[in-house]
XYZ file of C-alpha atoms in Angstrom:
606
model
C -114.085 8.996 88.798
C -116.995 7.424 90.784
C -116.018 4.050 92.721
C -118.099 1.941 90.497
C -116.160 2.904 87.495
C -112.739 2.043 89.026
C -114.223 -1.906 89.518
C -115.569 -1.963 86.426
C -111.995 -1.197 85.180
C -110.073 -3.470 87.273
C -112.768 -6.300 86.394
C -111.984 -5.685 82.693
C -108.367 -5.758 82.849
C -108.286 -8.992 85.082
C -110.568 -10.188 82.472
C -108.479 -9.530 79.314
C -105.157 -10.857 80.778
C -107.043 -14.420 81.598
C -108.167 -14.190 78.061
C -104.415 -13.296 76.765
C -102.895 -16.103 79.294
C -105.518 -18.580 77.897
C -104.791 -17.831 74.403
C -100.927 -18.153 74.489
C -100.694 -20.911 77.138
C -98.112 -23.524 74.837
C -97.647 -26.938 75.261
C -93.982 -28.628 76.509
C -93.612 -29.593 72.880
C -94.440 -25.973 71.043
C -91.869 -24.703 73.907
C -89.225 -26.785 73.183
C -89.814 -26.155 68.775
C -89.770 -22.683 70.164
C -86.726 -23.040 71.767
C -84.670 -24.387 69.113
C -85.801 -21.903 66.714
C -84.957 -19.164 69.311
C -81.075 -21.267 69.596
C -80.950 -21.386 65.751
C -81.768 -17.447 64.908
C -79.432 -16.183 68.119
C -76.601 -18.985 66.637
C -76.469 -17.593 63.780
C -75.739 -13.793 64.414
C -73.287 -14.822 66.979
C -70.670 -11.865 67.034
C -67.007 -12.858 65.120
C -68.567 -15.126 63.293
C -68.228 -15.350 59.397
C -71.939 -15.388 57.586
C -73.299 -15.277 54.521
C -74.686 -12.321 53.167
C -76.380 -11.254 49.690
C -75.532 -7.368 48.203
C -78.555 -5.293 48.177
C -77.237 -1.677 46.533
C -74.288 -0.854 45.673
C -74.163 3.167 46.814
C -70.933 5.834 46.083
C -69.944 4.868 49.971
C -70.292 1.013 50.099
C -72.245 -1.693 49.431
C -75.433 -2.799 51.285
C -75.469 -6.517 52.175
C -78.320 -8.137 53.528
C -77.827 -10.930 56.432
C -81.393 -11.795 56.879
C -81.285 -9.528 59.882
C -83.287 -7.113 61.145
C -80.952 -4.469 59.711
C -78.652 -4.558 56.654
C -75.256 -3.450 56.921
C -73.128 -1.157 54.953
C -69.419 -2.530 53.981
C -67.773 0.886 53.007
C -65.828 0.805 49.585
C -62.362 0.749 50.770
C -62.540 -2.348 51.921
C -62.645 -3.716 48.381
C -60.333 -4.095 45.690
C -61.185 -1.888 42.396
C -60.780 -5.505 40.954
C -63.519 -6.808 43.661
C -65.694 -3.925 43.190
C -65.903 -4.528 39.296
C -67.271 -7.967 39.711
C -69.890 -7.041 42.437
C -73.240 -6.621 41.592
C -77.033 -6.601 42.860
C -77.836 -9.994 44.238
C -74.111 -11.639 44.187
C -73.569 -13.627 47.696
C -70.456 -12.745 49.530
C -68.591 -13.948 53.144
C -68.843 -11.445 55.323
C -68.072 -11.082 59.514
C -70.484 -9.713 61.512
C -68.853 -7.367 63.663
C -71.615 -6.301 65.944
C -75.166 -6.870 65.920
C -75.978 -3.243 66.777
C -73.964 0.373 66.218
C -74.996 3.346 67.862
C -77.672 3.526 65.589
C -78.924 0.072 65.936
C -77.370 -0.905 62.622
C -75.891 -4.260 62.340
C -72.193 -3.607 61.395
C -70.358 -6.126 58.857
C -66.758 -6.586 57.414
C -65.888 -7.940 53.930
C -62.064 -7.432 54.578
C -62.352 -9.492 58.455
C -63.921 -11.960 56.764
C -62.028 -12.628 53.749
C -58.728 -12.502 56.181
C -59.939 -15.054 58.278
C -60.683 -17.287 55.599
C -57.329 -16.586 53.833
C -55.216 -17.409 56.868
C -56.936 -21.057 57.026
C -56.853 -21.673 52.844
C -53.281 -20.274 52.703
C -51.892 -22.652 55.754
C -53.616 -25.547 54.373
C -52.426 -24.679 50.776
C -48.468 -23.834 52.674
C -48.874 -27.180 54.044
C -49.440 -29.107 51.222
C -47.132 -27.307 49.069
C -50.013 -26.127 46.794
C -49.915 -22.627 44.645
C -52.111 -19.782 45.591
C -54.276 -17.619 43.125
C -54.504 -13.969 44.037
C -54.610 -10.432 41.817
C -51.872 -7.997 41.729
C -53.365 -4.893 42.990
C -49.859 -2.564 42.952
C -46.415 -1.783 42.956
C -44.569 -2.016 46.561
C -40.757 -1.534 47.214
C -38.800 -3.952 45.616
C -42.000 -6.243 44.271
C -45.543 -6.704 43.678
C -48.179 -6.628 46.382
C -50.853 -9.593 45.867
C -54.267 -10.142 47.125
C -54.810 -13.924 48.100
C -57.366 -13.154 50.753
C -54.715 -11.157 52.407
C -51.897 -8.962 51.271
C -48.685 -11.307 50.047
C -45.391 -10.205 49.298
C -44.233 -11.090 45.606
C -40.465 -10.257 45.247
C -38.929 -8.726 41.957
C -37.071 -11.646 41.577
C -39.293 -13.947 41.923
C -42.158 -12.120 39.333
C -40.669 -14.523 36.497
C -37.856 -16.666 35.642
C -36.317 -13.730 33.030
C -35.201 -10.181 34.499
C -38.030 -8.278 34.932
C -38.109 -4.720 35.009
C -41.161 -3.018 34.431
C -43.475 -4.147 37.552
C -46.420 -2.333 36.576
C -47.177 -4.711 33.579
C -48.536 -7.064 35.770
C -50.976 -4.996 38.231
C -54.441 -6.200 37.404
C -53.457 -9.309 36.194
C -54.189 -12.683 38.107
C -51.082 -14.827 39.082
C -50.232 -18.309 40.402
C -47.792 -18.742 42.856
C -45.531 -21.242 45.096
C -46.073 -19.800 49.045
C -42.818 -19.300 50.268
C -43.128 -18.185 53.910
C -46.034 -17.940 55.854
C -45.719 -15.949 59.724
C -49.756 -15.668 60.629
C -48.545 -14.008 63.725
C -46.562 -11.123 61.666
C -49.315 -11.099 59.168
C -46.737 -12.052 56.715
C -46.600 -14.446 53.598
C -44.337 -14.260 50.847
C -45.080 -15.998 47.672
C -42.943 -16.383 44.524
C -44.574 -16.928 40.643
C -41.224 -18.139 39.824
C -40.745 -21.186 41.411
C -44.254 -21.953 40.058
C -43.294 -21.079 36.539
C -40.250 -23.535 37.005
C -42.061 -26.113 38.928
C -44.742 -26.152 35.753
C -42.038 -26.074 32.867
C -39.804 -28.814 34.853
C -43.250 -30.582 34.535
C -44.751 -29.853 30.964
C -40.730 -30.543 29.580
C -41.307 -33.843 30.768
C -43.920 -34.391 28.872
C -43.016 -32.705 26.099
C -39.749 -35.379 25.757
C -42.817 -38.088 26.080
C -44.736 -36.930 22.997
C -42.360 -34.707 20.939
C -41.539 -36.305 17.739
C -40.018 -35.318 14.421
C -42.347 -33.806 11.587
C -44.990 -32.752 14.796
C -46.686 -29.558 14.076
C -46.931 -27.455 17.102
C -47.657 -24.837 18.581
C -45.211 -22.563 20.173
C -44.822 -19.132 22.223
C -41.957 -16.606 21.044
C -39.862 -16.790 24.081
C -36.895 -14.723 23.159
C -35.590 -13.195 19.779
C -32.242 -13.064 18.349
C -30.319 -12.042 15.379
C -29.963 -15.592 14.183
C -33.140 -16.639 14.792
C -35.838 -17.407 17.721
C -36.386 -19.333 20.689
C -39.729 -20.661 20.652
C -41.656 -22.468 23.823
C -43.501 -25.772 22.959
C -45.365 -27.073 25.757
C -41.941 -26.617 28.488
C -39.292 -27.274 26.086
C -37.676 -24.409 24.129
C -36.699 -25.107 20.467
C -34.598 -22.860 18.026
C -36.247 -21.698 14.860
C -33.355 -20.518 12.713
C -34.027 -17.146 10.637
C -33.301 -19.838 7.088
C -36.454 -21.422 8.519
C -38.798 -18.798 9.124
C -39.738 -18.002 5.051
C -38.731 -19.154 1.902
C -37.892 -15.264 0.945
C -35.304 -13.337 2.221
C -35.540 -11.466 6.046
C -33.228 -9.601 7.695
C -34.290 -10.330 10.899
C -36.390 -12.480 12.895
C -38.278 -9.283 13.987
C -39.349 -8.978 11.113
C -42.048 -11.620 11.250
C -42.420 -12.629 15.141
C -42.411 -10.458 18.369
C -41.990 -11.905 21.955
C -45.289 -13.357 23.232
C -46.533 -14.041 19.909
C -48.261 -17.817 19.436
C -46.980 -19.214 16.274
C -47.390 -22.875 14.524
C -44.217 -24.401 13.761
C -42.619 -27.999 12.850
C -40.244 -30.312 14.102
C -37.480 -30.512 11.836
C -34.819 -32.657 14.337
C -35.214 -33.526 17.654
C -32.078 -34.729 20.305
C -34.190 -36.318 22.756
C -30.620 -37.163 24.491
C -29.244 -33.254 24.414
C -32.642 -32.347 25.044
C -32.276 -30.359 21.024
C -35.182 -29.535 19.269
C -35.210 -27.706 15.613
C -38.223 -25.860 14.501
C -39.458 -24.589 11.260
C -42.118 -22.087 9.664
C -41.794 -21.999 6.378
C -41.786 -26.238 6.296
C -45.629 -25.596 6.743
C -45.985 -24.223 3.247
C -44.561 -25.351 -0.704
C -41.510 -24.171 -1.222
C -42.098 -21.589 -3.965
C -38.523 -22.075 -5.161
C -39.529 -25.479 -6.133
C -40.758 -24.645 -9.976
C -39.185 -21.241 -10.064
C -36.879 -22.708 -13.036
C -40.533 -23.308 -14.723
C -42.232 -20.437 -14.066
C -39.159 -17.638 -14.593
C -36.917 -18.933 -16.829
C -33.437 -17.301 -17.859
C -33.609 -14.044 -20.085
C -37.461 -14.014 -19.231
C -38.555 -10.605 -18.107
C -40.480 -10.356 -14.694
C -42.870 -8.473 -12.366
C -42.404 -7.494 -8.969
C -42.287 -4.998 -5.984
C -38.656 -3.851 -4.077
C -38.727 -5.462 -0.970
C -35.480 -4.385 0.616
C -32.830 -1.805 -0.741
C -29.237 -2.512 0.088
C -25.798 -0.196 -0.451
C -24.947 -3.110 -3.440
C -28.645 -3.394 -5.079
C -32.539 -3.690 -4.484
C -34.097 -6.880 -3.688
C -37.508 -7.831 -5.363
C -40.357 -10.025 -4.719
C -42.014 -11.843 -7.692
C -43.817 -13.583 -6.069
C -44.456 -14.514 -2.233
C -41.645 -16.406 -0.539
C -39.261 -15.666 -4.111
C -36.957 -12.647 -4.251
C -34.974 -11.694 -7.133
C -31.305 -9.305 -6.725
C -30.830 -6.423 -9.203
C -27.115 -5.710 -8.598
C -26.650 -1.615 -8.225
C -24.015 -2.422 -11.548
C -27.590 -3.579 -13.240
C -29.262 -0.712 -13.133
C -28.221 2.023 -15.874
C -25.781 1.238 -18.734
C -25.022 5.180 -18.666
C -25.834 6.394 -14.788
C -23.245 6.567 -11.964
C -25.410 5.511 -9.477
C -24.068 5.779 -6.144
C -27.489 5.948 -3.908
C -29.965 3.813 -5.103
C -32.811 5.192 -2.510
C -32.341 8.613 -4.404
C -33.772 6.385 -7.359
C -35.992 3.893 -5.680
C -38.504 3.446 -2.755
C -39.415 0.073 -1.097
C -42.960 -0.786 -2.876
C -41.931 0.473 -6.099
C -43.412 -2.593 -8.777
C -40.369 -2.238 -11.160
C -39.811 -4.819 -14.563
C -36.515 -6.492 -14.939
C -34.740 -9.431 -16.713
C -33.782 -12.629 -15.079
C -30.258 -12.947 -16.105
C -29.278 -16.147 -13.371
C -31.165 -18.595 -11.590
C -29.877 -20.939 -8.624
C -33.157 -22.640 -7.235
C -31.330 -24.817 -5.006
C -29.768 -22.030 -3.192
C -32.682 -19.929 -3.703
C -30.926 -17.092 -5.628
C -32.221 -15.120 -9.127
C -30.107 -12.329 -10.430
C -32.530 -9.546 -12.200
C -31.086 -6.888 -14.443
C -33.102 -3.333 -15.266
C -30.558 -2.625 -17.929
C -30.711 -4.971 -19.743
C -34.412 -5.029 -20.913
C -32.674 -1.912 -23.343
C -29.738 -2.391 -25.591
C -26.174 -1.531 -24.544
C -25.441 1.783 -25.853
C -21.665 0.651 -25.885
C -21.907 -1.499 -28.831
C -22.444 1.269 -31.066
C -19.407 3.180 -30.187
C -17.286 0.737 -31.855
C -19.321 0.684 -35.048
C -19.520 4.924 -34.930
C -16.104 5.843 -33.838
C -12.722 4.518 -35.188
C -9.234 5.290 -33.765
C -7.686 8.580 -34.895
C -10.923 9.907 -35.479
C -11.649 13.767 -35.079
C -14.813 14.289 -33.124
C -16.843 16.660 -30.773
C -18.399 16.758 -27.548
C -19.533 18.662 -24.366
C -17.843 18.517 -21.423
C -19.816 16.440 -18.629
C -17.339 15.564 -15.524
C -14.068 17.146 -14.393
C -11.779 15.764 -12.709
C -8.385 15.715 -11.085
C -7.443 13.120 -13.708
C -8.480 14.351 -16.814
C -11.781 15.658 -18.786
C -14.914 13.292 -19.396
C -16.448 13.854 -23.018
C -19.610 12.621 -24.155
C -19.577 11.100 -27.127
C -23.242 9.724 -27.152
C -26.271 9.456 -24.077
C -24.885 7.457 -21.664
C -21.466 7.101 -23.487
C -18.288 9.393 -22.386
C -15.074 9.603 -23.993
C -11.701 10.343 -21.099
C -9.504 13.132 -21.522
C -6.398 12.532 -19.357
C -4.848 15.227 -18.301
C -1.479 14.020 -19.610
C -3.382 14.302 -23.189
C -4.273 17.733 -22.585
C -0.814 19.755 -23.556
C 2.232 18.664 -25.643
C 4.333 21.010 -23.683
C 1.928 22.965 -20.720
C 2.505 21.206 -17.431
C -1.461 21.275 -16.341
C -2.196 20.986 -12.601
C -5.370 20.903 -12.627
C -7.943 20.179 -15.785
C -10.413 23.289 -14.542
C -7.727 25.529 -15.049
C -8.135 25.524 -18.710
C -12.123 24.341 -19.114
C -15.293 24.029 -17.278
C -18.433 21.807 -17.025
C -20.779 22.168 -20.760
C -17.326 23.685 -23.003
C -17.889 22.185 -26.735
C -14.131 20.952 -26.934
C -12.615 18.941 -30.014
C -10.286 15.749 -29.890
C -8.619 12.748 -31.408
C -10.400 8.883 -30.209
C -6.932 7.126 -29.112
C -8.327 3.576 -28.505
C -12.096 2.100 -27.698
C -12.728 -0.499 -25.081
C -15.920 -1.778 -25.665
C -15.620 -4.503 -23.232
C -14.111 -2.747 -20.237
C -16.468 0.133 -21.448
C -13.850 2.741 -22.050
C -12.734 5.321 -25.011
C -9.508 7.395 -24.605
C -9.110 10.340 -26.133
C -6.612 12.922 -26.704
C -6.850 16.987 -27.108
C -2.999 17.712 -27.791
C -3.043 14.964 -30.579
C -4.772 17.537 -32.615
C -1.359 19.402 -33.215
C 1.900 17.561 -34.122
C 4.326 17.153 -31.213
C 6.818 19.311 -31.089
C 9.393 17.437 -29.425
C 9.849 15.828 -32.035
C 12.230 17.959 -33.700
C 13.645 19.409 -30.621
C 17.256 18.809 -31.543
C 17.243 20.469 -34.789
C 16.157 23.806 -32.492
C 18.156 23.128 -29.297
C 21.310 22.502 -28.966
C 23.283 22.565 -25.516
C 24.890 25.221 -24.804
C 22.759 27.646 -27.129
C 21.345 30.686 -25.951
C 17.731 31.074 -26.237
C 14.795 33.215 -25.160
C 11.687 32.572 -22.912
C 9.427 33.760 -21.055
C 8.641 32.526 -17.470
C 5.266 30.645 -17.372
C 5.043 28.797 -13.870
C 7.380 29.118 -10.588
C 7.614 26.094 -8.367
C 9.417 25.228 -5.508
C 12.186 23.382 -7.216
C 12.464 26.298 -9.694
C 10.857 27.734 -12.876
C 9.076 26.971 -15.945
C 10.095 28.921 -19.341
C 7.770 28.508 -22.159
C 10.323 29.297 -25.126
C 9.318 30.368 -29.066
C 8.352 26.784 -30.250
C 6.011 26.251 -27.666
C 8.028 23.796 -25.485
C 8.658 24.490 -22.063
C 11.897 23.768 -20.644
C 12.785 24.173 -16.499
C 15.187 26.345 -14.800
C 15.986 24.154 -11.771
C 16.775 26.392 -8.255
C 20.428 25.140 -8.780
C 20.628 26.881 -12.280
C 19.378 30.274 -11.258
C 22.792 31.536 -9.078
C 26.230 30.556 -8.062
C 24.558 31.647 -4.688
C 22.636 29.729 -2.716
C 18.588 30.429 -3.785
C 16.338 29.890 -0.732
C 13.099 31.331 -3.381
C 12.695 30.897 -6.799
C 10.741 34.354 -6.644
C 13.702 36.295 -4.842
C 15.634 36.056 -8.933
C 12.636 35.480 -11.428
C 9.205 36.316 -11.403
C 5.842 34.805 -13.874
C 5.763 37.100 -17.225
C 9.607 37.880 -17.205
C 11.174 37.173 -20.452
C 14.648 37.000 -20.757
C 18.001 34.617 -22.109
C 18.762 31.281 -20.745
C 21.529 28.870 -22.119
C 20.448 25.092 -23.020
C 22.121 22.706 -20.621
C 20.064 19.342 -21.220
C 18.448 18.528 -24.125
C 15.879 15.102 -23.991
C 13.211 14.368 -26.630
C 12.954 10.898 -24.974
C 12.524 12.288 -21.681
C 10.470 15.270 -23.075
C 12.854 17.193 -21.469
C 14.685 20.245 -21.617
C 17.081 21.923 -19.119
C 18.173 25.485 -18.698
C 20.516 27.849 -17.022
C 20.361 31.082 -15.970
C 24.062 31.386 -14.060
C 26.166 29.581 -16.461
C 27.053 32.818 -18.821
C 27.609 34.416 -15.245
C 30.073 31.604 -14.216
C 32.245 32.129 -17.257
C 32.819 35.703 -17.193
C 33.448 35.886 -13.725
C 35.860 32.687 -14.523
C 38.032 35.004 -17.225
C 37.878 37.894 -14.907
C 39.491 36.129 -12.312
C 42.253 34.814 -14.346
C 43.866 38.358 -15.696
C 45.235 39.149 -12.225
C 46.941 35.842 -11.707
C 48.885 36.741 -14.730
C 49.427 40.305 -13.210
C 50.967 38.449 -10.929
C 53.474 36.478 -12.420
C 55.234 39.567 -14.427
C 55.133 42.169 -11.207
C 58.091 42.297 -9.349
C 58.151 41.302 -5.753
C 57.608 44.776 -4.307
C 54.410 45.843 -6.276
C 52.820 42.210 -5.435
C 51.516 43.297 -2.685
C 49.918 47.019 -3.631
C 48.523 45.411 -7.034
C 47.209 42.393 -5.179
C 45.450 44.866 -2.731
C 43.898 46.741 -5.605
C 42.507 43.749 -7.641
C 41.032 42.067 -4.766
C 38.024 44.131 -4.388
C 37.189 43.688 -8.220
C 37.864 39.702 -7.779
C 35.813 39.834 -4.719
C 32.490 41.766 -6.282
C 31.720 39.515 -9.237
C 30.385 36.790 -7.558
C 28.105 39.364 -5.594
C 26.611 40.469 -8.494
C 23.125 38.062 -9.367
C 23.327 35.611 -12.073
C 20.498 37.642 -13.930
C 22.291 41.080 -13.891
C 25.819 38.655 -14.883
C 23.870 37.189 -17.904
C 22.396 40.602 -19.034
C 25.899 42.735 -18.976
C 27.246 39.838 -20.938
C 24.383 40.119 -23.333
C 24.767 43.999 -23.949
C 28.276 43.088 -23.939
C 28.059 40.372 -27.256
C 25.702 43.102 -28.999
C 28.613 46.259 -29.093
C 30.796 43.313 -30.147
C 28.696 42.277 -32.679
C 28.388 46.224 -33.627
């Protein structure tokens, strides 16, 4: 480059910079504005200090806030609540510290969570000081409480989540509470809080009130505070009242379940109030007519109603005829004929059935209904059809251990007891002679109409005959029988005229018996003598070892006479040769004793 180009060069350089140093030469006062702008703008992005920013984009890694600063910074997620990051949005303003004006990137780096801390630290001390509650949201579970975000983690205690047992925590994650600050330690990073002394602090409060403005015949309203079985504890405004189950409806509940859970927000009047004993009586079903009042009008007696079964009970079904009104149908109103034991066999809650009222009691708020009697009584025409002594036939519909049940008409049975079975068969049982659906005939002994009963009798068909058991039986007569039944006590023998007469255990040997079955058997026919004869007692005693006894009797008296004409020195021998004779006849059994003496009457008689 030639010499002359190198001036011109330095000539125009020199030339520009007076130009540039011209142009931008500022008076004191622009200098000092200058200044003070320059103070302002560095001032305000001083490092640790909390600012102002506005959210730009919310991106799957953070949220872009805006600072007015060259850069914006990105706040990564986790330094949010899910809770916060639900309510952020494009454009929403939020505290945040500015951390450092530049990263390694030249990035200005913020912090939501620095800045919300510092801020917390200075509300919660001022809020500690003045005994003021806190607001924060439960954001989880920790060991043995709840962990709550009031700018900074706090420490809510189990028991001091409410002023009732609590024991499911997670119920109250997400939800916002209000809490007393029990213990602050900035220095630990501690602070313990407790909703309960709030909650107490607010109902000490509000009961207060309450006693100012409570009055009798006040409607209210009230939260269901806890639920018993005689009624339920309801929360008006600090004060908890009872509401007795008679006051929650005009119709019948079981329980207060029934028509309130806990939590529930339910209108309800004062019915008393003990300012005193600090007593308050509620009521529901005050804020409606009673429906009893002109039940008298509406469903008078023997009138025949409408209505659905509300409730169904061991002893009968209730029904509603209306709303608030409930009628009883006793289980004994149901059927004239049925034996209903189960009524939900029969019935189903809903079911619209039609009944009679047959009482009414609309001060105590009671109606008796009857099904069965919206038909006529089936028992008043036994008494016009049947008469005493009368012959008549039926099928068997019931056995039992007691006797046979006859039907007579539908819904009307006739009772066979089992004493009225047999003049003279000793029946055990009733099904040992008939089953269920037999066609069997008998005689109507008497008709109840008003305890609902008819007796009848099966062995009044044939005459009795112990009637005329003396003129047959004599004691001491020897008759023949056949063995129908073997008990423990001995043995039945059903003899020629029917009658049965019993060989007791005693009558069967001059030996001791230890089973009936070791001398007799069932089917054995053979002679017995009469011993006892009763027609009052219907009874009539045998003996099987009393021929037995007397022939061993005369036996043993022909060698005491032996004795007596002997002389002295054949005693002895003779003695020794009747003594095994004497000793064998009470060996022999009473049966074989009674039979030889039998055979032996009959070659007599020959």
């Amino acid at each position: 480059m030639s010499h002359e180009s190198m001036e011109d060069i330095r000539l125009s350089s020199r030339y520009s910079a007076e130009i540039i140093e011209e142009e931008y030469q500022l008076s004191d006062a622009d200098q000092a504005s200058l200044d003070s702008l320059y103070d302002d703008i560095t001032g305000k992005f001083n490092v640790g200090k909390v600012v102002s920013g506005k959210i730009v984009n919310k991106e799957h890694n953070g949220v872009l806030v805006s600072i007015d600063y060259k850069s914006d910074g990105l706040i990564p997620n986790y330094e949010f609540s899910e809770y916060e990051l639900q309510k952020l949005a494009e454009g929403v303003e939020i505290d945040v510290l500015l951390d450092r004006l530049e990263d390694e990137n030249g990035v200005v780096v913020l912090s939501y969570q620095k800045a919300k801390a510092l801020k917390a630290w200075d509300k919660i001390s001022e809020l500690a000081a003045a005994d003021e509650p806190v607001r924060g949201v439960v954001t989880h579970k920790v060991k043995g409480g709840l962990s709550v975000d009031v700018g900074i983690p706090a420490f809510l205690p189990g028991s001091q989540i409410d002023i009732q047992r609590v024991t499911d925590f997670d119920q109250f994650v997400g939800q916002e509470v209000i809490c007393k600050i029990l213990k602050v330690n900035k220095k630990r990073g501690n602070v313990i809080i407790s909703r309960r002394k709030h909650i107490e602090e607010q109902r000490s409060e509000d009961k207060k009130k309450a006693l100012e403005t409570i009055s009798e015949e006040q409607v209210l309203q009230g939260t269901v505070k806890n639920i018993t079985s005689y009624g339920v504890f309801v929360d008006v405004g600090g004060i908890d009242g009872l509401l007795h189950i008679t006051d929650m409806s005009w119709g019948r509940i079981a329980h207060p379940s029934e028509l309130v859970k806990i939590g529930d927000t339910i209108t309800v009047k004062v019915i008393s109030f003990d300012k005193m004993h600090e007593k308050i009586s509620l009521g529901m079903k005050q804020l409606a007519a009673n429906p009893w009042e002109h039940v008298d009008e509406k469903y008078p007696l023997n009138s025949n109603v409408k209505g659905k079964i509300s409730s169904i009970t061991d002893y009968g079904l209730f029904v509603e005829v209306e709303k608030g009104v409930e009628g009883l149908v006793h289980i004994s109103e149901i059927s004239w004929t049925e034996r209903i034991n189960n009524l939900s066999k029969h019935f189903a809650i809903g079911d619209e059935i039609e009944a009679l009222v047959v009482a009414l009691d609309k001060d105590n708020r009671r109606m008796s209904l009857s099904i069965k009697q919206l038909s006529e009584d089936p028992w008043k025409a036994v008494a016009e059809k049947f008469k005493v002594g009368e012959k008549i036939k039926g099928k068997i519909s019931n056995i039992t251990d007691f006797g046979l049940f006859v039907q007579l008409l539908e819904g009307v049975d006739g009772l066979v007891h089992i004493s009225d079975i047999s003049w003279t068969d000793h029946v055990t049982h009733p099904s040992e002679r008939y089953k269920k659906g037999d066609e069997v005939e008998a005689v109507v002994l008497a008709i109840d109409p008003a305890n609902r009963k008819v007796s009848l009798g099966i062995k009044q068909l044939e005459k009795d005959p112990w009637e005329n058991v003396a003129a047959h039986y004599n004691v001491g007569d020897m008759v023949e029988g056949t063995v129908s039944k073997i008990t423990n006590f001995g043995a039945f023998v059903k003899l020629s005229t029917g009658i049965e007469g019993l060989v007791h255990i005693s009558e069967l040997s001059s030996s001791e018996v230890e089973k009936v079955e070791d001398i007799i058997k069932v089917g054995q026919t053979m002679q017995f003598r009469v011993i006892k004869v009763s027609p009052e007692e219907r009874k009539l005693g045998l003996s099987l070892k009393a021929e037995g006894e007397k022939s061993t009797e005369k036996a043993a008296e022909k060698p005491k006479e032996a004795k007596k004409e002997a002389p002295k020195q054949a005693r002895a021998p003779r003695a020794k040769a009747e003594e095994p004779k004497a000793s064998k006849e009470p060996l022999k059994g009473s049966l074989q004793q009674a039979l030889e003496e039998h055979m032996k009457k009959q070659k007599e008689e020959k």
